[in-house]
Tab-separated table of C-alpha atoms in Angstrom:
chain	number	residue	atom	x	y	z
A	1	MET	CA	59.168	57.648	68.202
A	2	LYS	CA	62.712	58.216	66.803
A	3	MET	CA	61.661	61.325	65.181
A	4	LYS	CA	59.922	62.613	68.476
A	5	ASP	CA	63.308	61.587	70.455
A	6	HIS	CA	65.172	63.707	67.809
A	7	GLN	CA	62.904	66.595	68.031
A	8	ARG	CA	63.319	66.584	71.681
A	9	GLN	CA	67.048	66.371	71.888
A	10	SER	CA	67.250	69.202	69.164
A	11	SER	CA	65.034	71.641	71.179
A	12	ASP	CA	66.988	71.226	74.304
A	13	ARG	CA	70.522	72.781	73.047
A	14	ILE	CA	71.063	74.117	76.428
A	15	SER	CA	71.432	70.817	78.218
A	16	SER	CA	73.996	69.702	75.365
A	17	LEU	CA	76.320	72.533	76.299
A	18	PRO	CA	79.498	71.674	78.309
A	19	ASP	CA	79.321	72.570	82.026
A	20	ASP	CA	81.793	75.729	81.681
A	21	ILE	CA	79.625	77.196	79.426
A	22	ILE	CA	76.541	76.906	81.320
A	23	GLU	CA	77.975	78.072	84.240
A	24	LYS	CA	79.194	81.354	82.205
A	25	ILE	CA	75.711	81.574	81.027
A	26	LEU	CA	74.194	81.511	84.688
A	27	THR	CA	76.471	84.189	85.813
A	28	PHE	CA	74.939	86.940	83.470
A	29	ILE	CA	71.547	86.381	85.146
A	30	PRO	CA	70.310	87.233	88.932
A	31	ILE	CA	71.130	84.219	91.350
A	32	ARG	CA	67.514	83.814	92.295
A	33	ASP	CA	66.780	82.995	88.475
A	34	ALA	CA	69.938	80.945	88.464
A	35	LEU	CA	68.539	78.845	91.276
A	36	ARG	CA	65.341	78.200	89.310
A	37	THR	CA	67.451	76.823	86.393
A	38	SER	CA	67.728	73.545	88.587
A	39	VAL	CA	64.185	72.345	87.808
A	40	LEU	CA	64.641	72.388	83.875
A	41	SER	CA	66.176	69.066	83.690
A	42	LYS	CA	68.318	66.489	85.635
A	43	ARG	CA	71.379	67.811	83.879
A	44	CYS	CA	70.857	71.502	84.980
A	45	ARG	CA	69.787	70.485	88.359
A	46	TYR	CA	73.203	71.492	89.882
A	47	CYS	CA	74.860	73.125	87.275
A	48	TRP	CA	74.287	76.514	89.547
A	49	THR	CA	76.616	75.011	92.117
A	50	GLY	CA	79.600	75.558	89.990
A	51	MET	CA	79.179	79.061	89.264
A	52	GLN	CA	82.122	81.306	90.243
A	53	LYS	CA	80.164	84.399	90.392
A	54	LEU	CA	77.866	85.111	93.082
A	55	VAL	CA	75.792	87.934	94.040
A	56	PHE	CA	73.645	88.164	97.239
A	57	ASP	CA	71.584	91.368	97.648
A	58	ASP	CA	68.192	92.586	98.636
A	59	ARG	CA	66.791	91.685	95.376
A	60	LEU	CA	67.364	88.203	95.776
A	61	ILE	CA	64.221	87.679	98.010
A	62	ASN	CA	60.904	88.701	96.521
A	63	VAL	CA	59.185	89.682	99.667
A	64	SER	CA	56.752	92.535	100.403
A	65	SER	CA	58.459	95.629	102.519
A	66	ASP	CA	56.151	94.828	105.484
A	67	MET	CA	57.517	91.534	106.052
A	68	GLY	CA	61.005	92.602	107.199
A	69	VAL	CA	61.593	89.849	109.493
A	70	VAL	CA	60.613	87.010	107.097
A	71	LYS	CA	62.746	88.727	104.481
A	72	LYS	CA	65.814	88.963	106.704
A	73	TYR	CA	65.654	85.201	107.375
A	74	LYS	CA	64.906	84.280	103.988
A	75	LEU	CA	67.807	86.228	102.751
A	76	VAL	CA	70.202	84.345	105.207
A	77	ILE	CA	68.957	80.842	104.720
A	78	THR	CA	69.335	81.452	101.001
A	79	ILE	CA	72.889	82.540	101.294
A	80	PHE	CA	73.849	79.425	103.389
A	81	HIS	CA	71.840	77.253	100.932
A	82	VAL	CA	74.094	78.535	98.249
A	83	LEU	CA	77.405	78.485	99.984
A	84	LEU	CA	76.978	74.961	101.398
A	85	LEU	CA	75.822	73.516	98.005
A	86	HIS	CA	78.419	75.447	96.009
A	87	LYS	CA	81.358	73.334	94.644
A	88	GLY	CA	84.684	74.882	93.225
A	89	PRO	CA	86.438	78.382	93.376
A	90	ILE	CA	84.480	81.526	93.570
A	91	SER	CA	86.050	84.135	91.262
A	92	GLU	CA	83.729	86.988	92.465
A	93	LEU	CA	81.496	87.239	95.562
A	94	TYR	CA	79.286	90.234	96.227
A	95	ILE	CA	77.438	90.564	99.357
A	96	HIS	CA	75.108	93.584	100.245
A	97	ILE	CA	72.799	93.650	103.199
A	98	SER	CA	70.977	96.554	104.314
A	99	ASP	CA	69.421	94.855	107.706
A	100	GLU	CA	71.042	95.882	110.942
A	101	GLU	CA	69.500	93.066	112.801
A	102	ILE	CA	71.354	90.257	111.688
A	103	VAL	CA	75.238	90.802	112.615
A	104	ASN	CA	75.315	87.260	114.053
A	105	GLU	CA	74.386	85.948	110.817
A	106	ILE	CA	76.723	87.896	108.830
A	107	ASP	CA	79.356	86.832	111.309
A	108	GLN	CA	78.594	83.222	110.802
A	109	ILE	CA	78.578	83.519	106.600
A	110	ILE	CA	82.152	85.128	106.964
A	111	LEU	CA	83.027	82.206	108.938
A	112	HIS	CA	82.047	79.812	106.624
A	113	LEU	CA	83.898	81.515	103.697
A	114	SER	CA	87.129	81.791	105.700
A	115	ARG	CA	87.266	77.818	105.992
A	116	SER	CA	86.871	77.474	102.182
A	117	LYS	CA	90.047	79.885	101.534
A	118	ASN	CA	88.828	79.916	97.702
A	119	ILE	CA	87.459	83.545	96.971
A	120	LYS	CA	89.399	85.790	94.643
A	121	LYS	CA	87.106	89.060	94.593
A	122	PHE	CA	85.076	89.817	97.438
A	123	ILE	CA	82.820	93.138	97.483
A	124	PHE	CA	80.988	93.422	100.946
A	125	GLU	CA	78.496	96.125	101.853
A	126	VAL	CA	76.684	96.189	105.115
A	127	TYR	CA	74.341	99.427	105.731
A	128	ARG	CA	73.233	99.636	109.301
A	129	TYR	CA	71.306	102.338	111.016
A	130	ASP	CA	72.875	102.139	114.222
A	131	GLY	CA	76.423	101.968	113.156
A	132	TYR	CA	78.915	100.205	110.975
A	133	TYR	CA	79.470	96.416	110.892
A	134	LYS	CA	82.668	95.309	112.590
A	135	LEU	CA	84.587	92.676	110.784
A	136	PRO	CA	84.718	89.168	112.554
A	137	CYS	CA	88.343	87.806	113.110
A	138	SER	CA	87.474	85.072	110.477
A	139	PHE	CA	87.706	87.767	107.877
A	140	PHE	CA	91.420	88.121	108.273
A	141	SER	CA	91.526	84.094	107.235
A	142	LEU	CA	90.894	84.838	103.516
A	143	HIS	CA	94.079	84.603	102.376
A	144	GLY	CA	93.377	84.023	98.716
A	145	LEU	CA	91.560	87.255	97.900
A	146	GLU	CA	93.344	89.251	94.882
A	147	HIS	CA	90.448	92.073	95.176
A	148	LEU	CA	88.525	93.350	98.206
A	149	SER	CA	86.155	96.263	98.550
A	150	LEU	CA	84.434	97.135	101.890
A	151	LYS	CA	81.649	99.544	102.765
A	152	TYR	CA	80.440	100.877	106.140
A	153	CYS	CA	82.541	98.475	108.112
A	154	VAL	CA	84.837	98.772	111.222
A	155	ILE	CA	88.425	97.165	111.100
A	156	GLU	CA	90.417	96.028	113.711
A	157	ILE	CA	93.259	93.758	112.985
A	158	PRO	CA	93.785	90.900	115.286
A	159	SER	CA	97.058	90.036	116.546
A	160	MET	CA	97.378	86.843	114.492
A	161	PHE	CA	96.762	88.645	110.979
A	162	ASN	CA	99.913	87.667	108.378
A	163	GLY	CA	98.434	89.910	105.798
A	164	PHE	CA	96.731	89.323	102.383
A	165	SER	CA	99.771	88.028	100.453
A	166	MET	CA	97.695	87.910	97.222
A	167	LEU	CA	95.731	91.246	97.450
A	168	LYS	CA	96.283	93.329	94.301
A	169	SER	CA	93.102	95.381	94.553
A	170	LEU	CA	91.811	97.445	97.597
A	171	ILE	CA	88.785	99.717	97.925
A	172	PHE	CA	87.582	101.314	101.308
A	173	VAL	CA	84.297	103.201	101.132
A	174	GLU	CA	83.130	104.406	104.554
A	175	VAL	CA	85.671	102.398	106.329
A	176	ASP	CA	86.384	103.122	109.879
A	177	ILE	CA	90.172	102.264	110.937
A	178	ASN	CA	92.589	103.978	112.744
A	179	ALA	CA	96.087	105.118	111.470
A	180	THR	CA	98.031	102.122	112.978
A	181	MET	CA	95.834	99.547	111.681
A	182	LEU	CA	95.891	101.251	108.368
A	183	GLN	CA	99.431	101.319	107.998
A	184	ARG	CA	99.788	97.724	109.026
A	185	PHE	CA	96.829	96.621	106.787
A	186	LEU	CA	98.622	97.822	103.946
A	187	ILE	CA	102.055	96.981	104.753
A	188	SER	CA	101.087	93.344	105.043
A	189	CYS	CA	100.104	93.530	101.540
A	190	PRO	CA	103.143	93.243	99.212
A	191	LEU	CA	101.459	92.779	95.765
A	192	LEU	CA	98.998	95.840	96.285
A	193	GLU	CA	98.493	97.682	92.953
A	194	GLU	CA	95.570	99.283	93.310
A	195	PHE	CA	94.308	101.527	96.278
A	196	THR	CA	91.087	103.484	96.838
A	197	TRP	CA	90.131	105.203	99.933
A	198	ILE	CA	86.676	107.266	100.099
A	199	GLY	CA	84.814	109.222	102.747
A	200	ARG	CA	86.170	108.911	106.118
A	201	TYR	CA	86.865	111.682	108.540
A	202	VAL	CA	90.162	111.013	109.679
A	203	THR	CA	89.880	112.541	113.097
A	204	ASP	CA	92.188	109.848	115.132
A	205	PHE	CA	95.197	110.460	112.853
A	206	ILE	CA	96.889	112.706	115.081
A	207	GLY	CA	98.954	112.526	118.331
A	208	ASP	CA	100.642	108.837	119.000
A	209	ASN	CA	98.080	107.775	116.225
A	210	LYS	CA	99.400	109.804	113.454
A	211	CYS	CA	99.455	109.065	110.079
A	212	THR	CA	100.090	111.742	107.293
A	213	PHE	CA	99.437	111.903	103.403
A	214	VAL	CA	103.022	111.220	103.175
A	215	ASP	CA	103.193	108.215	105.748
A	216	LEU	CA	100.518	106.833	103.609
A	217	PHE	CA	102.444	106.358	100.268
A	218	LYS	CA	105.438	104.987	102.391
A	219	CYS	CA	103.375	102.028	102.677
A	220	LEU	CA	102.518	101.431	99.014
A	221	PRO	CA	105.865	101.014	97.825
A	222	SER	CA	104.190	98.614	94.799
A	223	VAL	CA	101.009	100.548	94.045
A	224	GLN	CA	100.107	101.700	90.607
A	225	ALA	CA	96.550	103.433	91.038
A	226	VAL	CA	95.590	105.421	93.825
A	227	ASN	CA	92.357	107.231	94.545
A	228	ILE	CA	91.990	109.329	97.870
A	229	SER	CA	88.959	111.803	98.407
A	230	ARG	CA	86.879	113.600	101.030
A	231	PHE	CA	89.430	114.133	103.709
A	232	TYR	CA	89.001	117.044	105.906
A	233	ASN	CA	91.393	116.767	108.663
A	234	LYS	CA	94.314	119.372	108.492
A	235	ASP	CA	97.156	117.131	110.454
A	236	PHE	CA	96.902	114.474	107.674
A	237	TYR	CA	98.646	116.733	105.275
A	238	ALA	CA	100.972	118.284	107.724
A	239	GLY	CA	104.871	117.648	108.380
A	240	VAL	CA	106.388	117.545	105.066
A	241	MET	CA	109.846	118.985	104.775
A	242	SER	CA	111.159	117.643	101.586
A	243	GLN	CA	110.271	117.594	97.931
A	244	LYS	CA	110.708	113.809	97.742
A	245	LEU	CA	110.146	110.549	99.533
A	246	HIS	CA	113.100	108.564	100.477
A	247	THR	CA	111.935	105.539	98.310
A	248	PRO	CA	110.480	106.685	95.006
A	249	LEU	CA	107.118	105.304	93.572
A	250	VAL	CA	108.235	103.866	90.665
A	251	TYR	CA	105.353	101.897	89.989
A	252	LEU	CA	102.455	104.543	90.383
A	253	ARG	CA	100.633	105.177	87.192
A	254	ILE	CA	97.431	106.832	88.208
A	255	LEU	CA	96.882	109.621	91.063
A	256	VAL	CA	93.166	110.642	91.707
A	257	LEU	CA	92.993	113.009	94.299
A	258	GLN	CA	90.482	115.150	96.045
A	259	VAL	CA	92.580	118.218	97.574
A	260	CYS	CA	92.027	121.685	98.703
A	261	PHE	CA	94.747	124.093	96.968
A	262	GLY	CA	93.828	126.787	99.711
A	263	LYS	CA	96.136	125.002	102.093
A	264	GLN	CA	100.231	124.931	101.357
A	265	ASP	CA	100.330	121.716	103.505
A	266	GLU	CA	97.818	119.857	101.024
A	267	ILE	CA	99.945	121.447	97.951
A	268	SER	CA	103.453	120.432	99.560
A	269	SER	CA	102.306	116.895	99.945
A	270	THR	CA	100.563	116.605	96.893
A	271	LEU	CA	103.776	117.577	94.976
A	272	CYS	CA	105.894	115.658	96.973
A	273	VAL	CA	103.965	112.416	96.149
A	274	ILE	CA	104.228	113.667	92.182
A	275	ASN	CA	107.900	114.420	92.114
A	276	SER	CA	108.492	110.940	93.754
A	277	SER	CA	106.282	109.300	91.000
A	278	PRO	CA	108.440	109.327	87.748
A	279	ASN	CA	106.118	107.088	85.846
A	280	LEU	CA	103.046	108.742	86.058
A	281	GLU	CA	100.775	108.645	83.314
A	282	LYS	CA	97.432	110.135	84.501
A	283	ILE	CA	96.793	112.846	87.251
A	284	LYS	CA	93.131	113.721	87.817
A	285	PHE	CA	92.342	116.320	90.625
A	286	LYS	CA	88.850	117.199	92.233
A	287	MET	CA	89.248	120.835	93.982
A	288	LEU	CA	87.753	121.673	97.267
A	289	ARG	CA	86.687	125.270	98.043
A	290	TYR	CA	88.259	126.986	100.847
A	291	VAL	CA	87.686	130.333	102.804
A	292	GLY	CA	90.450	132.524	103.583
A	293	GLN	CA	93.540	134.585	102.080
A	294	THR	CA	95.522	133.529	99.498
A	295	PHE	CA	99.290	132.562	100.157
A	296	ASN	CA	102.650	133.262	98.522
A	297	THR	CA	102.573	130.995	95.528
A	298	SER	CA	106.214	131.426	94.579
A	299	PHE	CA	107.089	127.988	96.011
A	300	LEU	CA	105.305	126.557	92.869
A	301	ASP	CA	107.900	128.158	90.461
A	302	PRO	CA	108.990	125.514	87.668
A	303	GLN	CA	112.452	126.609	88.408
A	304	ASP	CA	112.615	125.524	92.002
A	305	TYR	CA	111.354	121.817	90.557
A	306	SER	CA	114.335	121.250	88.463
A	307	GLY	CA	114.280	117.627	89.306
A	308	LEU	CA	110.837	117.016	88.563
A	309	ASN	CA	110.216	115.037	85.296
A	310	LEU	CA	107.108	113.862	84.195
A	311	ASP	CA	108.533	112.118	81.224
A	312	HIS	CA	105.224	109.657	80.970
A	313	LEU	CA	102.448	112.160	81.916
A	314	ARG	CA	99.877	112.219	79.241
A	315	GLU	CA	96.739	113.318	80.805
A	316	LEU	CA	95.857	115.899	83.285
A	317	GLU	CA	92.417	116.567	84.592
A	318	ILE	CA	90.987	118.768	87.361
A	319	THR	CA	87.506	119.440	88.060
A	320	ASN	CA	85.818	121.889	90.405
A	321	PHE	CA	88.386	124.463	89.205
A	322	HIS	CA	87.931	127.936	91.256
A	323	ASN	CA	90.623	129.717	89.615
A	324	TYR	CA	92.594	130.358	92.505
A	325	ALA	CA	96.215	131.509	92.191
A	326	PRO	CA	97.576	127.838	93.600
A	327	GLU	CA	95.440	126.164	91.339
A	328	MET	CA	96.471	127.668	88.157
A	329	GLU	CA	100.300	128.079	89.191
A	330	PHE	CA	99.955	124.287	89.672
A	331	VAL	CA	98.743	123.528	86.077
A	332	LYS	CA	101.484	125.902	84.837
A	333	LEU	CA	104.119	123.922	86.893
A	334	ILE	CA	102.586	120.273	85.547
A	335	MET	CA	102.732	121.496	81.779
A	336	ALA	CA	106.013	122.831	82.165
A	337	LYS	CA	107.446	119.338	83.331
A	338	SER	CA	105.463	117.089	80.769
A	339	PRO	CA	107.002	116.660	77.713
A	340	LEU	CA	104.472	114.000	76.513
A	341	LEU	CA	101.190	115.370	77.483
A	342	LYS	CA	98.514	115.064	75.505
A	343	LYS	CA	95.414	116.563	76.995
A	344	ALA	CA	94.986	118.970	79.980
A	345	ARG	CA	91.259	119.392	80.704
A	346	ILE	CA	89.827	121.936	83.360
A	347	GLU	CA	86.506	121.674	84.607
A	348	LEU	CA	85.114	124.967	86.170
A	349	ASP	CA	83.306	124.932	89.738
A	350	ASN	CA	79.645	125.897	89.309
A	351	SER	CA	80.534	128.961	91.347
A	352	ILE	CA	82.543	130.507	88.152
A	353	SER	CA	80.797	132.984	86.425
A	354	VAL	CA	80.806	133.725	82.608
A	355	ASP	CA	82.844	137.006	83.311
A	356	ILE	CA	85.334	135.138	85.361
A	357	GLU	CA	85.880	132.562	82.643
A	358	VAL	CA	86.439	135.194	79.913
A	359	LYS	CA	88.871	137.036	82.011
A	360	MET	CA	90.968	133.755	82.888
A	361	LEU	CA	91.211	133.017	79.243
A	362	GLN	CA	92.295	136.597	78.540
A	363	ASP	CA	94.559	136.259	81.089
A	364	LEU	CA	96.171	132.989	79.345
A	365	VAL	CA	96.267	134.616	76.289
A	366	LEU	CA	97.864	137.520	77.162
A	367	GLN	CA	100.520	135.965	79.589
A	368	PRO	CA	101.263	132.313	78.024
A	369	PHE	CA	103.109	129.897	80.132
A	370	PRO	CA	106.163	127.518	79.141
A	371	ARG	CA	104.874	124.097	77.906
A	372	ALA	CA	107.025	121.157	77.746
A	373	SER	CA	104.638	119.744	75.055
A	374	THR	CA	103.751	121.531	71.998
A	375	SER	CA	100.832	119.099	71.080
A	376	ALA	CA	98.927	119.261	74.347
A	377	LYS	CA	95.492	120.170	74.075
A	378	PHE	CA	94.615	122.603	76.756
A	379	ILE	CA	90.690	122.457	77.593
A	380	ILE	CA	88.630	124.752	79.916
A	381	GLU	CA	84.992	123.556	79.903
A	382	ARG	CA	81.860	124.333	81.996
A	383	PRO	CA	80.288	121.895	84.095
A	384	LYS	CA	77.790	119.857	82.272
A	385	LYS	CA	74.328	120.358	83.579
A	386	LEU	CA	72.280	117.451	84.619
A	387	PRO	CA	69.140	116.640	83.033
A	388	VAL	CA	66.014	117.678	84.765
A	389	LYS	CA	63.600	114.836	85.716
A	390	ALA	CA	59.785	115.445	84.440
A	391	ASN	CA	57.410	115.174	87.105
C-alpha cells in the first residue's frame, strides 16, 4: 500500500507544483482546456481562477456553424462564468466577438470589468455587420489600464472621464472617433509612450472639429513610438507654417507613417515632426502612390534645414518606393543629417520596372549625394513575391 501511494504521488507531479507555476502553465493553453483541468484533481479544481491572462474568442465554444444562437449565448455565459469566479488581477484580457446581436451582453461584460479595476492590458475587438460597436460609459472606468487595443469601436467620451492615468500603450484600428474626442483622449493619458492609429478615414477632422497631423503630435508630449497609417484626408496634413513644433518631441524614438510624398502639405507636416524629434532612432515610411504633376522640391534642400540634427537615427526604411523626385530628395536629406545611420533600406513598389530601377541606380552612382555617416549601408530591394498556394 505504501508503494502504491508513493507511485501515485510521484506520477502526479503537476499537482505538487506551486500555484503560480500552475497558473503560468495554464496561460499557454486555450482557456477552454484550462477550464477542463478542474476535473483532474481537487487541487486543480480552482487553479484556473487565478490565471492572469484570459483569452475569449469564437474558438472558445465548440458548436457547429448552423447553431449560431446557441453559440452566441454559450459564449456569453462562459465569459460571465469565468469572470465571476476569477480571483486576483488580470494582467491581460483579450475579447474578440464577431456576433452583432449581443451588444447588450457585451455592455454587461464591460460593466462587470469596470467594477474590478484590476485589468492592465485589454485587447478588445467586436466585429459587427451593421456598424461599429459603441463603447459604454462603464468602459471609461477601467482606470488601471496600462495597455489598450481597440478594433471596430465607436468612442464618445463621457463628461465625467478623467483619463487613463496609467496608460502607456494605445492601439486604435478602425476606430470611429472625432477630432475633439481624440485630442481629449490623448491629453488625458499623460504616461502614453506608444500610439498606433490605423485605418480610419478622417472625414470629420475639418471645420470647427479640425485636427491636423501636427495638432495630433501636440497631444503626445511623452510618446516614444508612433505608428499612423491609412489616412486620406488632405485637411489632416494642412496648415503647417513652421519647420518645428513649439514643444519638441524629445522622447520620440520610433516613427512609422504611411504618407504620400506627392503632396507638399504631407511632406511639410512629416518634416515638421521629424525636425522636432532630436532623439529619433528609427524612421519607417510606407509610400502611397499619387497621380498628378510633380512640384518643386527645392524646399527639401539640406541647406534649408541647417537646424535638423538626427544624431541618434540608426535606421531608415521606406517601402512602396515609387522613385518620385520628392521621395528621393527626402532620402538624401535624411542621410545628410544622420551621422550615426547604420542602414537605409528602400523597397521598390511593384510598379517599378527593372529598367527604371537600373536608371535609378545609375543616377545614384553618377550623382553621389552627401552622407553624414560613411558607414551607412544603402540598400535598394525589389518587393518579395508572396508564395503561390497550391490548389
